[in-house]
Coordinates of C-alpha atoms in Angstrom, one line a residue:
X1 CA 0.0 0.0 0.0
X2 CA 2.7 2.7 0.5
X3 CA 4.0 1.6 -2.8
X4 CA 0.8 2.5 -4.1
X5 CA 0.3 5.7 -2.2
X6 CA 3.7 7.1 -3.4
X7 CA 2.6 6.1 -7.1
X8 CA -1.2 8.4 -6.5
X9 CA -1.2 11.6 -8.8
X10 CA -2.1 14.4 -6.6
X11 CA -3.9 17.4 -8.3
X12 CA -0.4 19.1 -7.6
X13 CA 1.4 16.2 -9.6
X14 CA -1.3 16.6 -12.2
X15 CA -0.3 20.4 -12.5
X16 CA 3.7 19.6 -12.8
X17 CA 2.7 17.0 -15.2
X18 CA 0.3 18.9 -17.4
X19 CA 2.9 22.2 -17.6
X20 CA 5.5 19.4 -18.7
X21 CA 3.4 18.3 -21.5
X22 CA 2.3 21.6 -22.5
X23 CA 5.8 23.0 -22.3
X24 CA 7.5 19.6 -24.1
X25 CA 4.5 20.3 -27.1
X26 CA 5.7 23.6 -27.4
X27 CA 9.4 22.5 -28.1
X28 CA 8.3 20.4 -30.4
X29 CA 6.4 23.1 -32.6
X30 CA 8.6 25.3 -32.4
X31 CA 11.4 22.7 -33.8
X32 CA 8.8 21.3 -36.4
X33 CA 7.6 24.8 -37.6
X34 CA 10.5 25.4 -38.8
X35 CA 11.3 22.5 -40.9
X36 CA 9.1 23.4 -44.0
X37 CA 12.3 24.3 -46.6
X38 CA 14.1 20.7 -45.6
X39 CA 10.7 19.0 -46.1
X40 CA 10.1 20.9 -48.8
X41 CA 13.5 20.8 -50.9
X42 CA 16.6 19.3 -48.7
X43 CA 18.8 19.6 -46.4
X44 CA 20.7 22.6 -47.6
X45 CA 22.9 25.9 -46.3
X46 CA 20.5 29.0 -48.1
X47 CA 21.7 32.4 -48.4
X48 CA 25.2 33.8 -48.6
X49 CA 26.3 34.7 -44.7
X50 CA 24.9 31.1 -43.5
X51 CA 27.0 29.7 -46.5
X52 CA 30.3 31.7 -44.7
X53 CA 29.2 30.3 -41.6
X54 CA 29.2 27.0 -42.8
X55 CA 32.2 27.4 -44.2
X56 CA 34.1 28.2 -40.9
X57 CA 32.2 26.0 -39.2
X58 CA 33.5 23.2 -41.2
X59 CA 37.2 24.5 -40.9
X60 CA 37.1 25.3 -37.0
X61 CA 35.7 20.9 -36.7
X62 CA 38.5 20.3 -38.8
X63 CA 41.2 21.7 -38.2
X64 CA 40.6 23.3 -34.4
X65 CA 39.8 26.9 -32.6
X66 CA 43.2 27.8 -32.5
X67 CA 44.0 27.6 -36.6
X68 CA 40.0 28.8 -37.2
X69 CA 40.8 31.9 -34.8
X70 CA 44.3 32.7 -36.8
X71 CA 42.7 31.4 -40.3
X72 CA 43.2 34.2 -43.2
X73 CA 40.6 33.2 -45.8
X74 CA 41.8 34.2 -49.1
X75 CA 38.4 33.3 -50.6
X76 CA 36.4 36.0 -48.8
X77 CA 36.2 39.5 -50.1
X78 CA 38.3 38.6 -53.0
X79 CA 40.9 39.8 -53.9
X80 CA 41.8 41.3 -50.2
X81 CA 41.1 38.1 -48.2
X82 CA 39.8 38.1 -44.6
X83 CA 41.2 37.2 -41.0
X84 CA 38.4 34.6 -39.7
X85 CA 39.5 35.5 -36.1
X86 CA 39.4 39.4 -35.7
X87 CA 36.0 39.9 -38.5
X88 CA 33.4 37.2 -36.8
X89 CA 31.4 37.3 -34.0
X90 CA 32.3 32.7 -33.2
X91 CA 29.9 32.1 -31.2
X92 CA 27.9 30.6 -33.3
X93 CA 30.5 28.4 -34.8
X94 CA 31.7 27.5 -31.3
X95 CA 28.4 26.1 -30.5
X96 CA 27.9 24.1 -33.7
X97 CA 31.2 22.8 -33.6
X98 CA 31.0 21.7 -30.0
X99 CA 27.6 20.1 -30.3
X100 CA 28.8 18.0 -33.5
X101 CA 32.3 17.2 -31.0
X102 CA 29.6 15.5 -28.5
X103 CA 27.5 13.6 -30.7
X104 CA 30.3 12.4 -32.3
X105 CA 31.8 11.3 -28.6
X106 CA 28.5 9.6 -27.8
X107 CA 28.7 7.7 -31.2
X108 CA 26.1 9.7 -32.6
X109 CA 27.7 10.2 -36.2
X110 CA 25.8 13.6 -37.7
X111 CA 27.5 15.4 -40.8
X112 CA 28.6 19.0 -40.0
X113 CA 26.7 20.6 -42.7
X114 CA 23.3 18.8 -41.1
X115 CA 24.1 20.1 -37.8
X116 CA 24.7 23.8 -39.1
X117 CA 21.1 22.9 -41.2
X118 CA 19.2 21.7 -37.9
X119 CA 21.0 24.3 -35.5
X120 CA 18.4 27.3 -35.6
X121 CA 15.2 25.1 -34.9
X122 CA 17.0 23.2 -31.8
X123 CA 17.6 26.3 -30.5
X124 CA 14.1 27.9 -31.1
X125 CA 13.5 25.1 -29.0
X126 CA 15.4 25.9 -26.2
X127 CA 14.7 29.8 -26.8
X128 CA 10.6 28.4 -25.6
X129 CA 11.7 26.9 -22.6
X130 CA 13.6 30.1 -21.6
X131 CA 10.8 32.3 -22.5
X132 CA 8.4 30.3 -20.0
X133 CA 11.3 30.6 -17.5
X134 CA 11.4 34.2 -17.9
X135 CA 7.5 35.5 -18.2
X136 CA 7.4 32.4 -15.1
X137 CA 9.5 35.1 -12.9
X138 CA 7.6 38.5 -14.0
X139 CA 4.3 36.9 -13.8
X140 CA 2.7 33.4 -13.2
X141 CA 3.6 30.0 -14.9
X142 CA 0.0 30.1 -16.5
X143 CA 1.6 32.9 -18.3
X144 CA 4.7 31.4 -19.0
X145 CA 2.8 28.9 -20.7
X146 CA 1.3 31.2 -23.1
X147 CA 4.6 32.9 -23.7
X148 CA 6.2 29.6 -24.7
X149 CA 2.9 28.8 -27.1
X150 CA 3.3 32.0 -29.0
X151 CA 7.0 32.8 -29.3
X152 CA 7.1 29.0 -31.0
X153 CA 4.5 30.1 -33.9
X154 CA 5.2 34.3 -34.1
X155 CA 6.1 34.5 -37.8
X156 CA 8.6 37.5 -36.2
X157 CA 11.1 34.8 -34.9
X158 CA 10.4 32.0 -37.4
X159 CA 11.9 34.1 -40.5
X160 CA 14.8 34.3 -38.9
X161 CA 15.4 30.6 -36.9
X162 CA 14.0 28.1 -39.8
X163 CA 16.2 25.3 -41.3
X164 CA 18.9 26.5 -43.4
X165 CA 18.9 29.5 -42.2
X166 CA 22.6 29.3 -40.4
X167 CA 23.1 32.7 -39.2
X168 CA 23.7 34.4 -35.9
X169 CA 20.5 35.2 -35.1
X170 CA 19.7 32.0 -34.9
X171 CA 20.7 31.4 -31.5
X172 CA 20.9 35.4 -30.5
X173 CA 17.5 35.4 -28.7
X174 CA 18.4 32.5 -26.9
X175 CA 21.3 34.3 -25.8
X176 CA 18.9 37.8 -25.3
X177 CA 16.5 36.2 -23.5
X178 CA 18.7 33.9 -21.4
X179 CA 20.5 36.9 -20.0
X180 CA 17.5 38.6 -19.3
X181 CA 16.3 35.9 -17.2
X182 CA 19.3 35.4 -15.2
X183 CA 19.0 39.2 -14.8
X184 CA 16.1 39.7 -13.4
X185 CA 17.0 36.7 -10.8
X186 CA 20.1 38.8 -9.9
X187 CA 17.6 41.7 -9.5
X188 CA 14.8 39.3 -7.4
X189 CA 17.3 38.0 -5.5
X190 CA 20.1 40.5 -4.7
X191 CA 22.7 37.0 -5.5
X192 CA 25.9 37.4 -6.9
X193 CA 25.7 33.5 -8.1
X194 CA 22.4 35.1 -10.1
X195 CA 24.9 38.1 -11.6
X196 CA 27.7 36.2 -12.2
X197 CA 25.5 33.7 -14.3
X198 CA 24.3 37.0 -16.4
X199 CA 27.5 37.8 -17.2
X200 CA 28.4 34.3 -18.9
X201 CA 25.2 35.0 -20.6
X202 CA 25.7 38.2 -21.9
X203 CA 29.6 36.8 -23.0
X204 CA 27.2 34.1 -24.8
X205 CA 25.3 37.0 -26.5
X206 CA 28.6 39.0 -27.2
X207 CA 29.8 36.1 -29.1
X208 CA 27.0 35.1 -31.1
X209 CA 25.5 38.6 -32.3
X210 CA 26.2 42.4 -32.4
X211 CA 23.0 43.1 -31.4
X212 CA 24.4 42.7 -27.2
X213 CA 24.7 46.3 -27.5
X214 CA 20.7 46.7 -27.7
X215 CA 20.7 44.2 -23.9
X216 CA 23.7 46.1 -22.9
X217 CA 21.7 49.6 -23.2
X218 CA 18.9 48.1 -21.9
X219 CA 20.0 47.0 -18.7
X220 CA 21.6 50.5 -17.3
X221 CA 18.2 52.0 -18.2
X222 CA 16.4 49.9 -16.2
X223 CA 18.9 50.6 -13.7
X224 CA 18.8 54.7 -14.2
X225 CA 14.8 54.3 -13.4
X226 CA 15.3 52.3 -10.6
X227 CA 17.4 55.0 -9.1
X228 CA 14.8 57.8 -10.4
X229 CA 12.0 56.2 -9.5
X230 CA 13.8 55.7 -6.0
X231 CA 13.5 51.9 -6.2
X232 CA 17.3 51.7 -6.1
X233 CA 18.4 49.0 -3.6
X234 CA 21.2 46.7 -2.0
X235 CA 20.0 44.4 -4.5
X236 CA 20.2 46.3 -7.5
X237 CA 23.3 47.5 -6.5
X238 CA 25.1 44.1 -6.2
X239 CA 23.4 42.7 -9.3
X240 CA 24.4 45.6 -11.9
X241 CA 27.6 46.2 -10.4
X242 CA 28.9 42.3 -10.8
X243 CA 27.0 42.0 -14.6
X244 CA 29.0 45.3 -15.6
X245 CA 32.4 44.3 -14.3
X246 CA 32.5 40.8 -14.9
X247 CA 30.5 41.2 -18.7
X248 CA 33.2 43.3 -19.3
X249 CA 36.1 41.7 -18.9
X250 CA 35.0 38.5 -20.3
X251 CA 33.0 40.2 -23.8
X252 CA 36.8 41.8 -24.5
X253 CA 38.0 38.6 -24.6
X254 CA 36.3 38.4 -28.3
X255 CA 38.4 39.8 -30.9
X256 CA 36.2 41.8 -32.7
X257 CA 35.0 43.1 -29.7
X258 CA 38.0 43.9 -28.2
X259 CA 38.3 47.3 -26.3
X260 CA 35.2 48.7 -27.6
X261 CA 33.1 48.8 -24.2
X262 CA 35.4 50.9 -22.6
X263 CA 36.0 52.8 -26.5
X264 CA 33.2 53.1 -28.1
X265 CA 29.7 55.5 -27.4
X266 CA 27.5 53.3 -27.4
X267 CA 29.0 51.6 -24.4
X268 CA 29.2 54.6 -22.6
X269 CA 26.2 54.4 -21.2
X270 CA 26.6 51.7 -19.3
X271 CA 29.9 52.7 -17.8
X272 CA 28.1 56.3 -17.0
X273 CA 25.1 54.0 -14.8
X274 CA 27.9 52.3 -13.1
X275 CA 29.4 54.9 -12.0
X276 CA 26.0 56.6 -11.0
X277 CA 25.5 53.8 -9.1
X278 CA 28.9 54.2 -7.1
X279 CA 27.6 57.7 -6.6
X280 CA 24.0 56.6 -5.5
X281 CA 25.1 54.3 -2.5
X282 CA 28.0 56.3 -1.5
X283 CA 25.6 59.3 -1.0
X284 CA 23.6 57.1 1.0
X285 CA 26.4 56.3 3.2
X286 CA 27.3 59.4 4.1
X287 CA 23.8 60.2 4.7
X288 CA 23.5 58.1 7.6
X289 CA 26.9 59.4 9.2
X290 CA 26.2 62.8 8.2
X291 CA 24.1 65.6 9.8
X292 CA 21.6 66.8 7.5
X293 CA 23.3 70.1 7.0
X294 CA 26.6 68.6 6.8
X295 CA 25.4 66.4 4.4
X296 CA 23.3 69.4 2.3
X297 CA 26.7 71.2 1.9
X298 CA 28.7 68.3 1.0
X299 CA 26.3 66.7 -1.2
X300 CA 26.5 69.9 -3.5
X301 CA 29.8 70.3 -3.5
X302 CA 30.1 67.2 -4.6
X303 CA 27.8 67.1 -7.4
X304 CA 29.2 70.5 -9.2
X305 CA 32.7 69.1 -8.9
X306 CA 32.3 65.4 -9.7
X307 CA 29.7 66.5 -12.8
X308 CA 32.2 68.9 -14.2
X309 CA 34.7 66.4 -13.9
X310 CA 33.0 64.0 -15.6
X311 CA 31.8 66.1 -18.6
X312 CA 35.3 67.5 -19.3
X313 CA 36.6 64.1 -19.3
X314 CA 34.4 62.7 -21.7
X315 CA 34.8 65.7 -24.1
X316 CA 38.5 65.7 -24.0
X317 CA 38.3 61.9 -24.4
X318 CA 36.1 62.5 -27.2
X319 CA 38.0 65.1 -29.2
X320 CA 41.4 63.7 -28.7
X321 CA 39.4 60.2 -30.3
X322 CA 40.1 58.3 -27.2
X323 CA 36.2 57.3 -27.2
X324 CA 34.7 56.7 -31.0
X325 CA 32.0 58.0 -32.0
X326 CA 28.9 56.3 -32.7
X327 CA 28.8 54.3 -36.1
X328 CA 26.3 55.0 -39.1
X329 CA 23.8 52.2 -38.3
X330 CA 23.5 53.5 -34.4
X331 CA 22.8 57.6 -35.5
X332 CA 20.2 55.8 -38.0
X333 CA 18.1 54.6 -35.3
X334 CA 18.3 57.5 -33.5
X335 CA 17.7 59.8 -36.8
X336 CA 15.6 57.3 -39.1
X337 CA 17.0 60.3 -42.0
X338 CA 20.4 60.3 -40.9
X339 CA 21.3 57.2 -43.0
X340 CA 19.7 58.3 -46.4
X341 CA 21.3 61.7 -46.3
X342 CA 24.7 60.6 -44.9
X343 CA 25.6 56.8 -45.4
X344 CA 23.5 56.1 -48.9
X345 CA 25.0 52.5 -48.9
X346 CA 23.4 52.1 -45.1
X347 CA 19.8 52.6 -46.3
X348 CA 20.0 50.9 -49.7
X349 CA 20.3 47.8 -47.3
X350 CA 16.4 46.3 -47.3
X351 CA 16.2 45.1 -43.9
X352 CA 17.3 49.0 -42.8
X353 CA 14.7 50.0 -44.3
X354 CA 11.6 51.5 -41.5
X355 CA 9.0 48.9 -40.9
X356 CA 5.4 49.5 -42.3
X357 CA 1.9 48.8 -40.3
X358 CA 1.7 45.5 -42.4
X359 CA 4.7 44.0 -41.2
X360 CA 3.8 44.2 -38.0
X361 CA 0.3 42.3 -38.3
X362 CA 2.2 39.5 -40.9
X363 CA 5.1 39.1 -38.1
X364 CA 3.2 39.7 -34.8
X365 CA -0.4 38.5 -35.8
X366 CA -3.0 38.8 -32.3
X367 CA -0.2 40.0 -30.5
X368 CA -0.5 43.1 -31.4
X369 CA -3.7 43.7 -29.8
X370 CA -2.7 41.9 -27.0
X371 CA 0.7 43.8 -26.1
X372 CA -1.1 47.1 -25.0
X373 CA -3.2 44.9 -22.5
X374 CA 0.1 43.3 -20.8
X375 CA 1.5 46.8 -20.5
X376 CA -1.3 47.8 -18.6
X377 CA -1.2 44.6 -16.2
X378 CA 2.6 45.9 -15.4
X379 CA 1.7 49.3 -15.0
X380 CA -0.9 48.1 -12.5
X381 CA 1.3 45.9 -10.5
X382 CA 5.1 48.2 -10.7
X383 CA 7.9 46.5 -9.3
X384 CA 11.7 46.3 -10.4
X385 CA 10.9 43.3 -12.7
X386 CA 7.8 44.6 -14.0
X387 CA 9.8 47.5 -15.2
X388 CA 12.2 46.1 -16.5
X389 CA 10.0 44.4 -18.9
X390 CA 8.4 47.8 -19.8
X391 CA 10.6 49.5 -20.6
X392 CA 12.7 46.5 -22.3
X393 CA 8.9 46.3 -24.4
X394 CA 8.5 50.0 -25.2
X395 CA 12.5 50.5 -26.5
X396 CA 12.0 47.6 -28.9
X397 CA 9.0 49.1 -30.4
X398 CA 10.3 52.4 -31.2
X399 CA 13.9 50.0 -33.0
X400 CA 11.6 47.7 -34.4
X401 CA 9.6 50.9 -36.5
X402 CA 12.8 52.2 -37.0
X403 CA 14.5 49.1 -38.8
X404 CA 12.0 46.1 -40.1
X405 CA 15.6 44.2 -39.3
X406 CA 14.6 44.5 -35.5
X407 CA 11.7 43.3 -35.6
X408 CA 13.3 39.9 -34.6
X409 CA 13.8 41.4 -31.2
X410 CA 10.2 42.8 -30.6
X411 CA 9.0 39.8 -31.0
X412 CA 10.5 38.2 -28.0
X413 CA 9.0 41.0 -25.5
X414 CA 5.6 40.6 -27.7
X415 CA 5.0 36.9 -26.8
X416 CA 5.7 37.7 -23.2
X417 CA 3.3 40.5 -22.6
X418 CA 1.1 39.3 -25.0
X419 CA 0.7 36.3 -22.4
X420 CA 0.7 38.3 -19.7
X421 CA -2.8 39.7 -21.1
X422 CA -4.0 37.3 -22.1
X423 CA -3.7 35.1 -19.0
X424 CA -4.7 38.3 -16.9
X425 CA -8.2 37.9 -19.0
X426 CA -8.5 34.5 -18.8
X427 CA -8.2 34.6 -15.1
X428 CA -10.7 37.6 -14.9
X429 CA -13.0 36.2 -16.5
X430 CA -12.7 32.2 -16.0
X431 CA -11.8 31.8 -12.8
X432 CA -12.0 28.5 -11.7
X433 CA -9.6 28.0 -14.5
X434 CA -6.4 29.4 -12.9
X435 CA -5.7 26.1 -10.6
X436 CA -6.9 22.3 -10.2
X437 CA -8.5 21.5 -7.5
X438 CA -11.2 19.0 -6.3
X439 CA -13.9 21.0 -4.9
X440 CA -16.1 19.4 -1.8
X441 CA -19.7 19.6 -1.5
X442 CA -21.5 22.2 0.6
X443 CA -24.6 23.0 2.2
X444 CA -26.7 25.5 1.9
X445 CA -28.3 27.9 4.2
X446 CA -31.6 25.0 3.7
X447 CA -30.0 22.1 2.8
X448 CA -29.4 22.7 -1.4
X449 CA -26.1 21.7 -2.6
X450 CA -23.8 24.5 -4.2
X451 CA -22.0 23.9 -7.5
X452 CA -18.5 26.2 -7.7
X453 CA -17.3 23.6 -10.0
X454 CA -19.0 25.5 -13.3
X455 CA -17.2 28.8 -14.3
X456 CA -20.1 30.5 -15.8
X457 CA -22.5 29.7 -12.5
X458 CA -20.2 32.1 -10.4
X459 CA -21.1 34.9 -13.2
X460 CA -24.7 34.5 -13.3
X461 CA -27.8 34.5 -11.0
X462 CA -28.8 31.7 -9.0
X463 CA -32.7 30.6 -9.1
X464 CA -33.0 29.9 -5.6
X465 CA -36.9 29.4 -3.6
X466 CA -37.6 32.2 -0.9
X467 CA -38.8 31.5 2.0
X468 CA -42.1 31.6 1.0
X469 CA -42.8 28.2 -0.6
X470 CA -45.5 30.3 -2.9
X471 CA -42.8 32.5 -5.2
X472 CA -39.7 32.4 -6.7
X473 CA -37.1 34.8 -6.8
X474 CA -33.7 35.1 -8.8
X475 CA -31.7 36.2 -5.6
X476 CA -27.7 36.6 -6.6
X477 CA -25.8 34.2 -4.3
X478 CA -22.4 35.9 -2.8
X479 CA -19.6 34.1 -4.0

């Protein structure tokens, strides 16, 4: 009998067991959605820069990182030639190469150019199980549910993850959204093992894609409205502080990156919130030790002097071209114009080109609708996280009009606010939907049964008699 007992599903066994399947169904869509060009034709490398890929990919299983990172490839951009190591961002090689090095170890024989074919819808797959993980930790798993569901169908993600399709983008979001979640742990939780986790992931995102500048924007603004907002904290404080320093030093380590985050303007902002953030809690300190006039006087002086520093430094840095300025493509999505009158060969690109209304109902279908309504459920509820999704939703919308190219990261925030609403509707308005449980009978104030166990009969009026036996009144029950 306790063999039999242990073996019972509970209704909370049936609940970890019903998020499994949902979850696992998910994966599988998202991997099968993706295969229609190999079903369709074969297994082929399409397009020129997933060809490239290819092609290093193959060398780097070959021959090893150490001649792939000091290859010169005479082949690309003839006649000139290119060095492999110091031009591409490897983490996307890395990470084919090293799964094609374990399947081979486990006797699993898969040819190279298969594994670079099946790499993008694998990790669509695992991009839906970190999407539940992260809406899971702003909101509910009922909405994390959702998230998964729609980020494994949104055409937005799909046209850039299907088979074939070998580029860096194809495991970017993973990256994006990986980070993100071990971000907003760090910021939960206040843990260094939670910030130090980020960092890896943001080195993972530095490697695969140069869209980390987008997260590593994002992240000190978040950060700047925590501490205008006043919702700066010890926890904040640990969490950005580790993520900048370690990130750092480890996303130098690429070679095309190199020096740029402590070069290059558009890493300046982040270096500006850390030091803010130095500012922030050392003021703090000195509040509690201080006298409040003491600390008036102080805390002007302070300000004038440290601000003026601060500015005169980063002009002199700037005109002696110590820090670069900010490239073409970065003044174009702060001047949508600035690209066509300047840098001709920038906007003649398509995917530069500003998104229209209709690309945003083909790529994000209901979603859409349903972003404006997960806004609102964050607005209603603010906290740290919550903001941090806001603001990370509202920035991508302006760079996704901007560019149709960034589309693919609007789509990611879409799927998770777009569950958000819709699982803050559902629950409204269905409510004996939001958990499993068996409900016991009960007795009535004269002996009739009630019956929660129907959604609809908690929304409408009861017929219940009256105490006179002779009429009948509709009388709304309380819940």
């Amino acid at each position: 009998m306790p063999k039999v007992a242990y073996f019972r599903v509970t209704p909370e066994r049936q609940q970890i067991l019903l998020k499994g399947l949902v979850l696992s169904i998910c994966c599988v869509l998202a991997f099968c959605v993706r295969l229609f060009s190999v079903l369709r034709f074969e297994s082929v490398i399409h397009e020129f820069d997933p060809y490239f890929n290819y092609r290093t990919t193959k060398f780097l299983t070959e021959e090893g990182f150490y001649s792939f990172h000091n290859w010169f490839d005479d082949a690309a951009w003839y006649p000139l030639g290119r060095i492999i190591g110091g031009t591409i961002y490897p983490g996307l090689m890395v990470t084919a190469a090293t799964i094609y090095k374990f399947l081979h170890f486990i006797n699993i024989p898969i040819d190279i150019r298969n594994m670079c074919v099946f790499l993008a819808p694998l990790f669509s797959s695992l991009t839906t199980i970190v999407t539940y993980l992260l809406t899971k930790e702003l909101s509910n798993s009922s909405a994390g549910l959702l998230a998964a569901a729609f980020i494994a169908v949104v055409p937005g993600y799909i046209s850039r993850s299907v088979a074939g399709s070998y580029d860096n983008e194809g495991i970017a979001i993973f990256c994006m959204l990986l980070t993100y979640y071990f971000w907003i742990k760090s910021v939960k939780s206040g843990n260094v093992f939670w910030s130090v986790l980020c960092s890896i992931a943001y080195f993972y995102m530095v490697s695969s894609w140069g869209g980390y500048v987008f997260l590593i924007n994002l992240i000190p603004i978040h950060v700047l409205f925590c501490i205008i907002t006043g919702r700066f904290s010890h926890r904040i404080y640990v969490a950005y502080t580790t993520v900048y320093c370690v990130g750092t030093i480890l996303s130098m380590q690429i070679s095309f990156v190199g020096f740029q985050p402590v070069q290059t303007s558009e890493h300046m902002g982040a270096l500006g919130v850390f030091g803010l953030c130095q500012i922030v809690s050392f003021v703090a300190f000195l509040r509690k030790k201080l006298s409040a006039a003491n600390f008036a006087i102080l805390w002007q002086t302070m300000l004038y002097l440290i601000g003026g520093v601060v500015i005169a430094a980063v002009l002199v840095l700037t005109v002696s071209g110590k820090i670069a300025p900010w490239t073409g493509r970065f003044y174009s999505l702060l001047d949508p114009s600035y690209a066509k009158n300047n840098i001709p060969i920038i906007a003649s690109v398509s995917e530069h080109q500003p998104t229209t209304w209709s690309s945003f109902y083909f790529d994000l279908h209901m979603l859409v609708f349903m972003f404006p309504v997960g806004l609102y459920v964050c607005f209603k509820d603010i906290n740290d996280h919550n903001m941090f999704i806001i603001l990370y939703g509202v920035t991508s919308m302006y760079f996704a009009a901007v560019m149709v190219r960034l589309m693919l990261v609007l789509a990611p925030v879409m799927c998770i606010l777009g569950a958000i609403g819709t699982n803050h509707v559902l629950t409204s308005y269905m409510k004996n939907l939001d958990s499993v449980q068996v409900v016991k009978e009960k007795k009535g104030p004269k002996g009739s049964k009630v019956d929660n166990t129907y959604p609809a009969k908690n929304e409408v009026c009861c017929p219940q008699r009256a105490e006179n036996n002779s009429m009948k009144d509709y009388v709304l029950r309380p819940r």
